[in-house]
Every structure is written in structure tokens, then in C-alpha cells.
XYZ file of N, CA, C and O in Angstrom:
648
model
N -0.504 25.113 12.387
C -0.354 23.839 11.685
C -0.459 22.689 12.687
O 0.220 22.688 13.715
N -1.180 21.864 12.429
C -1.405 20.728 13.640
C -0.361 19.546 13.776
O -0.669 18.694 12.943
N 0.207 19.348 14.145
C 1.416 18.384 14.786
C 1.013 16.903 14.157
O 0.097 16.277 14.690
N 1.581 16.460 13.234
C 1.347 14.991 12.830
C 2.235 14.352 13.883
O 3.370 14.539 14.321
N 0.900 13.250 14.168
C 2.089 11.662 14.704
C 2.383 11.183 13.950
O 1.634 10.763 13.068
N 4.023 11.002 14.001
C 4.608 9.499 13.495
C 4.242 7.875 13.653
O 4.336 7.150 14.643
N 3.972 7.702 12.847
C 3.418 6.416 12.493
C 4.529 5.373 12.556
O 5.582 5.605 11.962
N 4.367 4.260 13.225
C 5.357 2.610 12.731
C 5.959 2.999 11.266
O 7.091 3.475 11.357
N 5.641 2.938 10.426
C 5.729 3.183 9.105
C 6.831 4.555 9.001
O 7.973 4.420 8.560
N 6.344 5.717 9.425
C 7.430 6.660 9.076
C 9.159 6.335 10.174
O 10.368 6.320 9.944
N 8.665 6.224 10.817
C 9.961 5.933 11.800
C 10.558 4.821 11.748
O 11.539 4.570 12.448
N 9.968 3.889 10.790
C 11.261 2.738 10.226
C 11.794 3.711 8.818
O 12.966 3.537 8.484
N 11.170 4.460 8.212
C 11.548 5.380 7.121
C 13.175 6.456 7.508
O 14.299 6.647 7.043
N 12.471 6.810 8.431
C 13.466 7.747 9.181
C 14.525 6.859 9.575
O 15.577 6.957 8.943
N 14.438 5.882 10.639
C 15.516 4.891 10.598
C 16.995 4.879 9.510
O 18.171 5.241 9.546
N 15.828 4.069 8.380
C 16.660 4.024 6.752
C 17.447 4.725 6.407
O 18.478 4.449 5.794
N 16.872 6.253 6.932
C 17.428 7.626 6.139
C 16.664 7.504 4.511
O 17.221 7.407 3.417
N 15.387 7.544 4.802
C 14.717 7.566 3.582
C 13.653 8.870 3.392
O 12.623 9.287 3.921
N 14.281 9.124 2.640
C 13.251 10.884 2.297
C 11.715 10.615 1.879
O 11.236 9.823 1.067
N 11.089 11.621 2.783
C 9.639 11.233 2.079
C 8.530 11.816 3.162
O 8.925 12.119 4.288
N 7.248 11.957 2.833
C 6.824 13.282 3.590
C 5.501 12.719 4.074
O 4.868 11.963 3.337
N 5.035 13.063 5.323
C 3.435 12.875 5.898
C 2.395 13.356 5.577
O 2.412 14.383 6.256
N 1.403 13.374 4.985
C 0.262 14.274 4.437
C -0.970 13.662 5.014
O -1.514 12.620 4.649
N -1.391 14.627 6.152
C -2.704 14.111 6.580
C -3.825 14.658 5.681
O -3.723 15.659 4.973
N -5.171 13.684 5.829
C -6.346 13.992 4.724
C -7.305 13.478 5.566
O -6.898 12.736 6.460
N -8.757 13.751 5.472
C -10.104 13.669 6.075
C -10.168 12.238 5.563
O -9.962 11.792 4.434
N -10.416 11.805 6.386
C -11.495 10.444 5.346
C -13.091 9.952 6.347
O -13.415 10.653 7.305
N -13.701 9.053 6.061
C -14.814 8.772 5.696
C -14.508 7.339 6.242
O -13.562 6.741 5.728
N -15.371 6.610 7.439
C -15.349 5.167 7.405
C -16.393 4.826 6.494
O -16.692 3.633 6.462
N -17.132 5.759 5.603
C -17.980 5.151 4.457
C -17.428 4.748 3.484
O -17.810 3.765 2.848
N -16.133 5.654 3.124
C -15.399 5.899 1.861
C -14.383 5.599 2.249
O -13.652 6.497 2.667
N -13.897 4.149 2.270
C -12.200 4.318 2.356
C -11.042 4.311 1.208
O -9.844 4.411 1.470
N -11.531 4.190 0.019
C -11.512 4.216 -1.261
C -9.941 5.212 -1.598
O -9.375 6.102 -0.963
N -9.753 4.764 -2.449
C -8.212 5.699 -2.910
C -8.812 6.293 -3.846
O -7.880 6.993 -4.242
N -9.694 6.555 -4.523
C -10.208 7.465 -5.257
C -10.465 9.112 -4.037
O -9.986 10.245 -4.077
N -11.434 8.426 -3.099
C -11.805 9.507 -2.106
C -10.285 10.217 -1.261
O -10.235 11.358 -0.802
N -9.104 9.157 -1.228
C -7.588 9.998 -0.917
C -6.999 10.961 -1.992
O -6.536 12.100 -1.925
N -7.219 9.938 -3.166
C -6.830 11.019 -4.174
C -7.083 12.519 -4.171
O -6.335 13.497 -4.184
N -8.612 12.328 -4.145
C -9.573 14.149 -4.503
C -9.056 14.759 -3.034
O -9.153 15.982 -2.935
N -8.545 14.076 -1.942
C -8.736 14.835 -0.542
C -7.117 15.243 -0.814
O -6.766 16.387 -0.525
N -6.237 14.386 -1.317
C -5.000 15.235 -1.760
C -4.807 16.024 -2.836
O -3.731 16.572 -3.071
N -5.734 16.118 -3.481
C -5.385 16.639 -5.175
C -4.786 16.130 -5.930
O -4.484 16.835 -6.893
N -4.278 14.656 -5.939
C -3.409 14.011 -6.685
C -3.926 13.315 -7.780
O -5.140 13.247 -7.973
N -3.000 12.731 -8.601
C -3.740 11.969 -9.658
C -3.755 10.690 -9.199
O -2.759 10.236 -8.636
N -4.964 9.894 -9.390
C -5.185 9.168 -8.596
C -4.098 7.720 -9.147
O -4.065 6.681 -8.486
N -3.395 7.885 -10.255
C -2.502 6.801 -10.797
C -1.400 7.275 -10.196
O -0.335 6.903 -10.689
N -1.353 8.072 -9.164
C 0.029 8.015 -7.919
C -0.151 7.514 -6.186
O 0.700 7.360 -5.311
N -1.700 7.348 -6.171
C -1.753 6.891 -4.713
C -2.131 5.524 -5.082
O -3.083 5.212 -5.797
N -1.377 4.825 -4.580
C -1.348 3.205 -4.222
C -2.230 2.900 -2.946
O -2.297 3.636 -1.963
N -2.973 1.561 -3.132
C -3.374 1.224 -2.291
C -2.109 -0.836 -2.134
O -1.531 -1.595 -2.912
N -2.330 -0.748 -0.876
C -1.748 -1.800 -0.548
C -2.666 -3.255 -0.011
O -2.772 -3.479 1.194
N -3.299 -4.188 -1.060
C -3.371 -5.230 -0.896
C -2.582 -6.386 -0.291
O -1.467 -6.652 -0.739
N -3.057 -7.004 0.597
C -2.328 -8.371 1.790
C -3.360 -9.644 1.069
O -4.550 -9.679 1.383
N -2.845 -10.544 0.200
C -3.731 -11.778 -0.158
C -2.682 -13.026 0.253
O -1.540 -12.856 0.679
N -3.435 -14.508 -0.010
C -3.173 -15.624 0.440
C -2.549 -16.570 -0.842
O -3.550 -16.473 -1.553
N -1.922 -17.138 -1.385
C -1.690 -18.247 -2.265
C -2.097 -19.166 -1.628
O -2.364 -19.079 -0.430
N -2.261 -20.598 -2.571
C -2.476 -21.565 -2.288
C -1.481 -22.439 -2.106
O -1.728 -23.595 -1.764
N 0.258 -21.826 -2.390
C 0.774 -22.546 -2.155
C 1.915 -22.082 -0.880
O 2.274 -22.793 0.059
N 2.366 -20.587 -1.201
C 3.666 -20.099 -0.779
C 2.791 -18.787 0.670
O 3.510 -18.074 1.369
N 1.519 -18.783 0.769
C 0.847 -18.099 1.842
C 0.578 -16.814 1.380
O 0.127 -16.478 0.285
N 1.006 -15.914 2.636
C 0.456 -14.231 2.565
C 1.368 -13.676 1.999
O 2.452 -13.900 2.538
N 1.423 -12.773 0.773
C 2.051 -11.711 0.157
C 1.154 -10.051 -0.354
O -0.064 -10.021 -0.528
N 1.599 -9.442 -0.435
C 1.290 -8.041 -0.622
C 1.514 -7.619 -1.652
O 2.683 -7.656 -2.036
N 0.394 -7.002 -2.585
C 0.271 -6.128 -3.480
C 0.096 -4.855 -3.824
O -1.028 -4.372 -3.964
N 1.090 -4.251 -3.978
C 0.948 -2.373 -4.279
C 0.376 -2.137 -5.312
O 0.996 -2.591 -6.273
N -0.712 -1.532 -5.620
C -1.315 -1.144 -7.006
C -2.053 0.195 -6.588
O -2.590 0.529 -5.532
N -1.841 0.985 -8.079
C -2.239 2.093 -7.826
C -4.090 2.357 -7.646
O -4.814 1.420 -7.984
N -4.547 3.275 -7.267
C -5.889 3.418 -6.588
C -7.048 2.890 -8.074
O -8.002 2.142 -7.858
N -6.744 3.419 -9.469
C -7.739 3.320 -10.397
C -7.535 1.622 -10.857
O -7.942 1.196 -11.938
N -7.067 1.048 -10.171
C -6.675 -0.342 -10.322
C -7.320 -1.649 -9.753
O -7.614 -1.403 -8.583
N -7.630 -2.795 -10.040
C -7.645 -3.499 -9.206
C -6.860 -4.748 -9.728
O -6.491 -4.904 -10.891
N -6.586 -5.946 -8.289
C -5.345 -6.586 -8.401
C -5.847 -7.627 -10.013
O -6.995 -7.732 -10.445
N -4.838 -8.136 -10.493
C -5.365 -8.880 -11.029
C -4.708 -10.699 -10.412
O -3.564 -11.145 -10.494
N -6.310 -11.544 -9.673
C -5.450 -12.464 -8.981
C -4.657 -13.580 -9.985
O -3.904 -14.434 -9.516
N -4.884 -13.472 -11.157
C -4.035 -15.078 -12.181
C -2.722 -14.182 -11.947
O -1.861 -14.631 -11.191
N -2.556 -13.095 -12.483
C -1.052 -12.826 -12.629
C -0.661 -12.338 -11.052
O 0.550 -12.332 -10.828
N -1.143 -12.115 -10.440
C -0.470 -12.304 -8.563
C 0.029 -13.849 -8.322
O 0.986 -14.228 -7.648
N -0.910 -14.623 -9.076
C -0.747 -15.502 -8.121
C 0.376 -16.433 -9.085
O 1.129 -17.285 -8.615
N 0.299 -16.098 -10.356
C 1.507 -16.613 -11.395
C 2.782 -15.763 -10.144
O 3.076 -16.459 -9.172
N 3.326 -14.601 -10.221
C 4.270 -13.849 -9.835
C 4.717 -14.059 -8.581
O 5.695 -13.451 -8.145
N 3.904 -15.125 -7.734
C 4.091 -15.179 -6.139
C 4.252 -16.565 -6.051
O 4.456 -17.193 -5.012
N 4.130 -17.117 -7.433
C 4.677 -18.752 -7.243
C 3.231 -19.939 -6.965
O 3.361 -21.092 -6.555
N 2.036 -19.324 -7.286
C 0.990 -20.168 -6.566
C -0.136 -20.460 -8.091
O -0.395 -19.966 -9.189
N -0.317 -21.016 -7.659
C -1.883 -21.622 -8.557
C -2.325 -20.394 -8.744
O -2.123 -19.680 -9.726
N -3.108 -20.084 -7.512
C -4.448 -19.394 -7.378
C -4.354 -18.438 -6.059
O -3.845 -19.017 -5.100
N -4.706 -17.220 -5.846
C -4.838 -16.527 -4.830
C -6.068 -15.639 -4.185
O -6.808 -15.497 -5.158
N -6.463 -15.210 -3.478
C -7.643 -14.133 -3.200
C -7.237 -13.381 -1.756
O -6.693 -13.807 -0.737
N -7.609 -12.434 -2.034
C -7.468 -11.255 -0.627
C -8.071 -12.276 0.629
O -8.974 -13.113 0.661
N -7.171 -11.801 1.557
C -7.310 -11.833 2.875
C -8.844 -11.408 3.404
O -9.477 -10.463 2.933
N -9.270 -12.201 4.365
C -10.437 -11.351 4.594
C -10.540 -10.188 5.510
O -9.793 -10.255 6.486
N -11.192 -9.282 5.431
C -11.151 -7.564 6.246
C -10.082 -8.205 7.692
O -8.949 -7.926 8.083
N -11.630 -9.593 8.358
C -10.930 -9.719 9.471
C -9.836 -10.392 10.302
O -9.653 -10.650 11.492
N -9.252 -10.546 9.257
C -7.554 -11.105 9.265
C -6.551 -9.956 8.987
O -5.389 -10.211 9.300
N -6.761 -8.922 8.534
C -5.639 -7.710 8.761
C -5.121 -7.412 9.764
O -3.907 -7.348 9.568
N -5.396 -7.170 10.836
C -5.077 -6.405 11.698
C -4.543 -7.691 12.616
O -3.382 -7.543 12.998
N -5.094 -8.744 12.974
C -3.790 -9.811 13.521
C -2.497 -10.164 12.794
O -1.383 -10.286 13.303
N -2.856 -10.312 11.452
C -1.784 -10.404 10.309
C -0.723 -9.677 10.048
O 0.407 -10.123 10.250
N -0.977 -8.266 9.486
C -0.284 -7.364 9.226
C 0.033 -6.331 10.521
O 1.152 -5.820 10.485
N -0.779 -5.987 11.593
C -0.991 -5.160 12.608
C -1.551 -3.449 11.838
O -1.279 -2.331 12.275
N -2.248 -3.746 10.800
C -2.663 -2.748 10.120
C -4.673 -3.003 10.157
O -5.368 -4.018 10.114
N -5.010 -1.491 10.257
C -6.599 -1.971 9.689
C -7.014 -1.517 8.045
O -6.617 -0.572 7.363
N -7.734 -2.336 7.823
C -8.497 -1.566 7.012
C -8.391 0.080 6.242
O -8.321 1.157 6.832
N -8.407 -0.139 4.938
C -8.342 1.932 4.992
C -6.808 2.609 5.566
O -6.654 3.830 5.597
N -5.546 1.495 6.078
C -4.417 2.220 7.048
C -3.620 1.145 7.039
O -2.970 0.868 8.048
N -3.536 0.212 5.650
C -2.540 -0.959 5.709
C -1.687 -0.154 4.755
O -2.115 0.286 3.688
N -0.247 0.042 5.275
C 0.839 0.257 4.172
C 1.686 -0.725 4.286
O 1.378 -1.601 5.094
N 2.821 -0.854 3.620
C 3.399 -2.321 3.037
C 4.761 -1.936 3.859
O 5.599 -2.830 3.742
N 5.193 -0.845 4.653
C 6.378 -0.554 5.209
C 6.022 -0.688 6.934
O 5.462 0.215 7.556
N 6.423 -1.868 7.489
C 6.267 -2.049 8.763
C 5.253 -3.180 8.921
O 4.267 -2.792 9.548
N 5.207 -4.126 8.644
C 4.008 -4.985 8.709
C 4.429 -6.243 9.725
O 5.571 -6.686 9.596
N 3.563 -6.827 10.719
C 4.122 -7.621 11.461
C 5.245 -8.194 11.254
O 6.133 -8.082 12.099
N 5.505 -9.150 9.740
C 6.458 -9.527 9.488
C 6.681 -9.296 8.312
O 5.737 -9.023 7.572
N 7.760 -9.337 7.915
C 7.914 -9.246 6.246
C 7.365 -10.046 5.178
O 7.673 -11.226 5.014
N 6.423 -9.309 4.333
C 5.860 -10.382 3.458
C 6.432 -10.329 1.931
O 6.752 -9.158 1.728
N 6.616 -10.898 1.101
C 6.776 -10.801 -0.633
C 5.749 -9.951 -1.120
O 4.529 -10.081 -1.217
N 6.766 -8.809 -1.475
C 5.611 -7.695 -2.230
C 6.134 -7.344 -3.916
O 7.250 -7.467 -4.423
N 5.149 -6.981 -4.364
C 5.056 -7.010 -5.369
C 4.000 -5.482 -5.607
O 2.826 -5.345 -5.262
N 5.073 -4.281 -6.441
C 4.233 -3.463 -6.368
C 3.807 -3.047 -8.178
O 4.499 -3.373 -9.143
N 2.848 -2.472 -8.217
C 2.417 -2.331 -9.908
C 3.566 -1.847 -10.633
O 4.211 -1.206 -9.804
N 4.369 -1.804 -12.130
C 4.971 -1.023 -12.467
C 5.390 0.428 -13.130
O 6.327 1.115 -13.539
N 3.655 0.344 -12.873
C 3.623 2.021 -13.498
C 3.971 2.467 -12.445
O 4.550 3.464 -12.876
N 4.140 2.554 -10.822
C 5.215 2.689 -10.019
C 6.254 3.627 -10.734
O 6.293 4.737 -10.202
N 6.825 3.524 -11.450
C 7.913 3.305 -11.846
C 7.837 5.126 -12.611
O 8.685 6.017 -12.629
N 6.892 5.083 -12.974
C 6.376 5.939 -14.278
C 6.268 7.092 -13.451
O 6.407 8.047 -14.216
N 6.048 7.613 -11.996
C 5.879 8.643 -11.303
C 7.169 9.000 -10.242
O 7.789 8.192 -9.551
N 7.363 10.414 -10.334
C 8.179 10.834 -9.290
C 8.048 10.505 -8.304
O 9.034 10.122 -7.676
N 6.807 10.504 -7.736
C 6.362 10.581 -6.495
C 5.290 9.326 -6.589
O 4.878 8.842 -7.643
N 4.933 8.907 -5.262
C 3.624 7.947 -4.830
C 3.461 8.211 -3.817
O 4.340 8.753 -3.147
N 1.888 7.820 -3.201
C 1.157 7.888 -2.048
C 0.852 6.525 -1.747
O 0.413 5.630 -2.469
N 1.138 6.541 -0.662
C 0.911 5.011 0.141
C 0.508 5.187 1.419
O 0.770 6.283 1.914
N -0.251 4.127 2.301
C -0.851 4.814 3.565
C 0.671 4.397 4.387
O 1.581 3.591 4.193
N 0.297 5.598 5.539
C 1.169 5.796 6.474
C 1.194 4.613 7.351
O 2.244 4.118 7.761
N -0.256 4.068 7.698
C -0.066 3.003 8.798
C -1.824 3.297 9.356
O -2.716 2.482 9.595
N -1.813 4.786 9.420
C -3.287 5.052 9.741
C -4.267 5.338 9.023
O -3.977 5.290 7.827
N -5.574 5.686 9.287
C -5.975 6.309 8.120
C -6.165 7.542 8.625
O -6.151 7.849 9.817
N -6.402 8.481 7.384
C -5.979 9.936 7.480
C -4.790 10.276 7.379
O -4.424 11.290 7.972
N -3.935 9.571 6.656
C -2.212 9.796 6.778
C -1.458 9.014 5.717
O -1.162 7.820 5.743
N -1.218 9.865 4.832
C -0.208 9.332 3.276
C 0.783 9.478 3.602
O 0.875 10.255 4.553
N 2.185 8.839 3.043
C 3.728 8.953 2.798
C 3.952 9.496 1.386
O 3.911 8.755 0.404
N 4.114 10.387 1.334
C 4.961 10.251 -0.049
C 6.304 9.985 -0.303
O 7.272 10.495 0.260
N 6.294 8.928 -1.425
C 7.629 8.721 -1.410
C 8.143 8.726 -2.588
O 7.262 9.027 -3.392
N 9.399 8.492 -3.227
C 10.112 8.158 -4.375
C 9.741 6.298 -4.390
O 9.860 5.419 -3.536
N 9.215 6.317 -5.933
C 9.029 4.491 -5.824
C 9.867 4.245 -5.475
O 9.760 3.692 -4.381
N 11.279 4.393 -5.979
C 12.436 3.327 -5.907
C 12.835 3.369 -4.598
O 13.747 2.642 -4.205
N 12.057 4.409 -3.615
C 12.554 4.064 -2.344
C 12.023 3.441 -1.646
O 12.525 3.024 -0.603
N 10.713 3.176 -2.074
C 9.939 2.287 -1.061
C 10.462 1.025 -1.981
O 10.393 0.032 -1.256
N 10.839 0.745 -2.975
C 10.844 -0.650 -3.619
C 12.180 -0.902 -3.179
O 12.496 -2.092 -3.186
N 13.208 0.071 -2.725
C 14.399 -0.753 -1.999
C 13.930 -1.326 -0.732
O 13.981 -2.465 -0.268
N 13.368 -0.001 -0.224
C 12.936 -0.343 1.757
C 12.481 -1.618 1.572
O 13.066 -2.299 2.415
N 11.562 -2.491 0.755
C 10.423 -3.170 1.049
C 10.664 -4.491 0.415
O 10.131 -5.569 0.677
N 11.617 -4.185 -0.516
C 12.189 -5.397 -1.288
C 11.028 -5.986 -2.684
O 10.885 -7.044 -3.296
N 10.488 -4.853 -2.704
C 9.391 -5.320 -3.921
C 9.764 -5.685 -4.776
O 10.965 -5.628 -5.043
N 8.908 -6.184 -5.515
C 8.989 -6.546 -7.165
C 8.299 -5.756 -7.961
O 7.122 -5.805 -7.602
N 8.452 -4.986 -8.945
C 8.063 -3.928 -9.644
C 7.564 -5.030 -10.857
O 8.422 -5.527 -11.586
N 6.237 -5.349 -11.010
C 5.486 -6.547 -11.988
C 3.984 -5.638 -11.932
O 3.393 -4.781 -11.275
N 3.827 -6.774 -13.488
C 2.150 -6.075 -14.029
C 1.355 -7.074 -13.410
O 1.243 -8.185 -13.927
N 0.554 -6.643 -11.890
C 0.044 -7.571 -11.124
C -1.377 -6.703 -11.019
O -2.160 -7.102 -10.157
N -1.715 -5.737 -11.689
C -2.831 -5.247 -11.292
C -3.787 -5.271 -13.127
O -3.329 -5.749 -14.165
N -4.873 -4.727 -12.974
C -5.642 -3.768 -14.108
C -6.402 -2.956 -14.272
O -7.412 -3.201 -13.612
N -6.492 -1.897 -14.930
C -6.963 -0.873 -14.689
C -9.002 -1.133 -14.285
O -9.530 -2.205 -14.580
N -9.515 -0.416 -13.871
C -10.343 -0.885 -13.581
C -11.999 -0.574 -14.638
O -12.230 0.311 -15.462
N -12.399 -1.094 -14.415
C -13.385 -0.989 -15.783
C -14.439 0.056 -15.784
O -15.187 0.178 -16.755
């Protein structure tokens, strides 16, 4: 069995005393897609979250958890985060921002703490997948534990995708 590294992300977990497990998976810098994590875990893909970092126009950078068959929806982000109007960050502002790249942004450990807001079908699963910090590397966790760790807001900020 090959030795996972701990990630920023799991070892503020561990810290907490928060239960929840590492699952490495192949990926693809073609495919960074939560559809392509899903099939590489076997999961249903309305349990792996991907983690969106966008901008308001009024109150700045906040973070959106929505599950993979989803995408955000920005009127009600940007109603829920206090702003006019919002849009994603661009690729090349992640990784100074959050200290995350691309394909390996999770919402637990991020430079600084941002206002998150995760989907609420959240809510609806035992379990979720969220990236570890890298890519090739899921957490699974109990929602309500990442929505204590993280201080989320459990809101209908996403839609299913067409």
C-alpha cells in the first residue's frame, strides 16, 4: 500500500480531532473535472464537491462548496455573500490567494480564512469528497464536519448543471 502524504488540509483536520479519511486517485492535467474524481473514486458524483474561490463587488473573496454535477450559481452567491454581483477568481490568482492550485483547492486551510458557503444538498449525504489540498488526493468527510471546521453556510448557491 503506498504511504499517503499529509496534506495542510489533513493536519489542520487532525489538529481539530476531526474524523475523516485520505483517498488518493489518478488524475489528468487534461481532466481536472469532478466528474473525472468521481468515476476514479466510484462515487456518486452528487458527493464530491468541488471548491470554488470568487470575488464580490462589494465584501471581496469568498468560497463556494458545490457538489461536482453543479455549477455555482453567481446572482444567488453573490445575494448570500452580501454583494451585487460576483465571478470566479481568475486560474491565475489561486495559488497567491488561497496557496492552493487549480484541480487541489479545498476550502480547509486556505491562506486566510474566507466566507464559505457550501451547497445544501451537503447536507443530504453521509459522507463528501473535497480536495485534500493536492491533486490526486480527496478527504472524506462528514458535512457537518467540515461545515463546523470551516464555518460555512449550508445555502442554495449552486445549480444543477444542464
Amino acid at each position: 500500500m503506498q504511504k499517503i502524504n499529509k496534506t495542510n488540509a489533513a493536519r489542520l483536520l487532525d489538529k481539530a480531532g476531526i474524523e475523516y479519511r485520505l483517498i488518493p486517485y489518478s488524475y489528468s492535467e487534461e481532466d481536472l473535472s469532478a466528474q473525472h474524481v468521481a468515476a476514479e473514486l466510484g462515487e456518486d458524483i452528487a458527493a464530491v464537491f468541488k471548491t470554488l474561490v470568487l470575488r464580490g463587488d462589494k465584501t471581496g473573496l469568498f468560497v463556494c462548496v458545490i457538489p461536482g454535477n453543479h455549477e455555482v450559481d453567481l446572482k444567488a452567491a453573490a445575494k448570500l455573500s452580501g454583494n451585487k454581483s460576483c465571478a470566479l477568481i481568475h486560474q491565475k490568482e489561486l495559488l497567491p490567494l488561497t496557496g492552493y492550485i487549480r484541480g487541489g483547492c479545498s476550502p480547509i486551510g486556505m491562506k486566510k480564512p474566507l466566507p464559505t458557503f457550501i451547497h445544501q444538498s451537503a447536507l443530504d449525504q453521509p459522507r463528501i469528497f473535497i480536495s485534500a489540498g493536492v491533486r490526486g488526493l480527496q478527504i472524506e468527510i462528514a458535512p457537518q464536519d467540515l461545515i463546523s471546521y470551516t464555518g460555512a453556510t449550508p445555502a442554495a448557491c449552486a445549480t444543477p448543471d444542464a
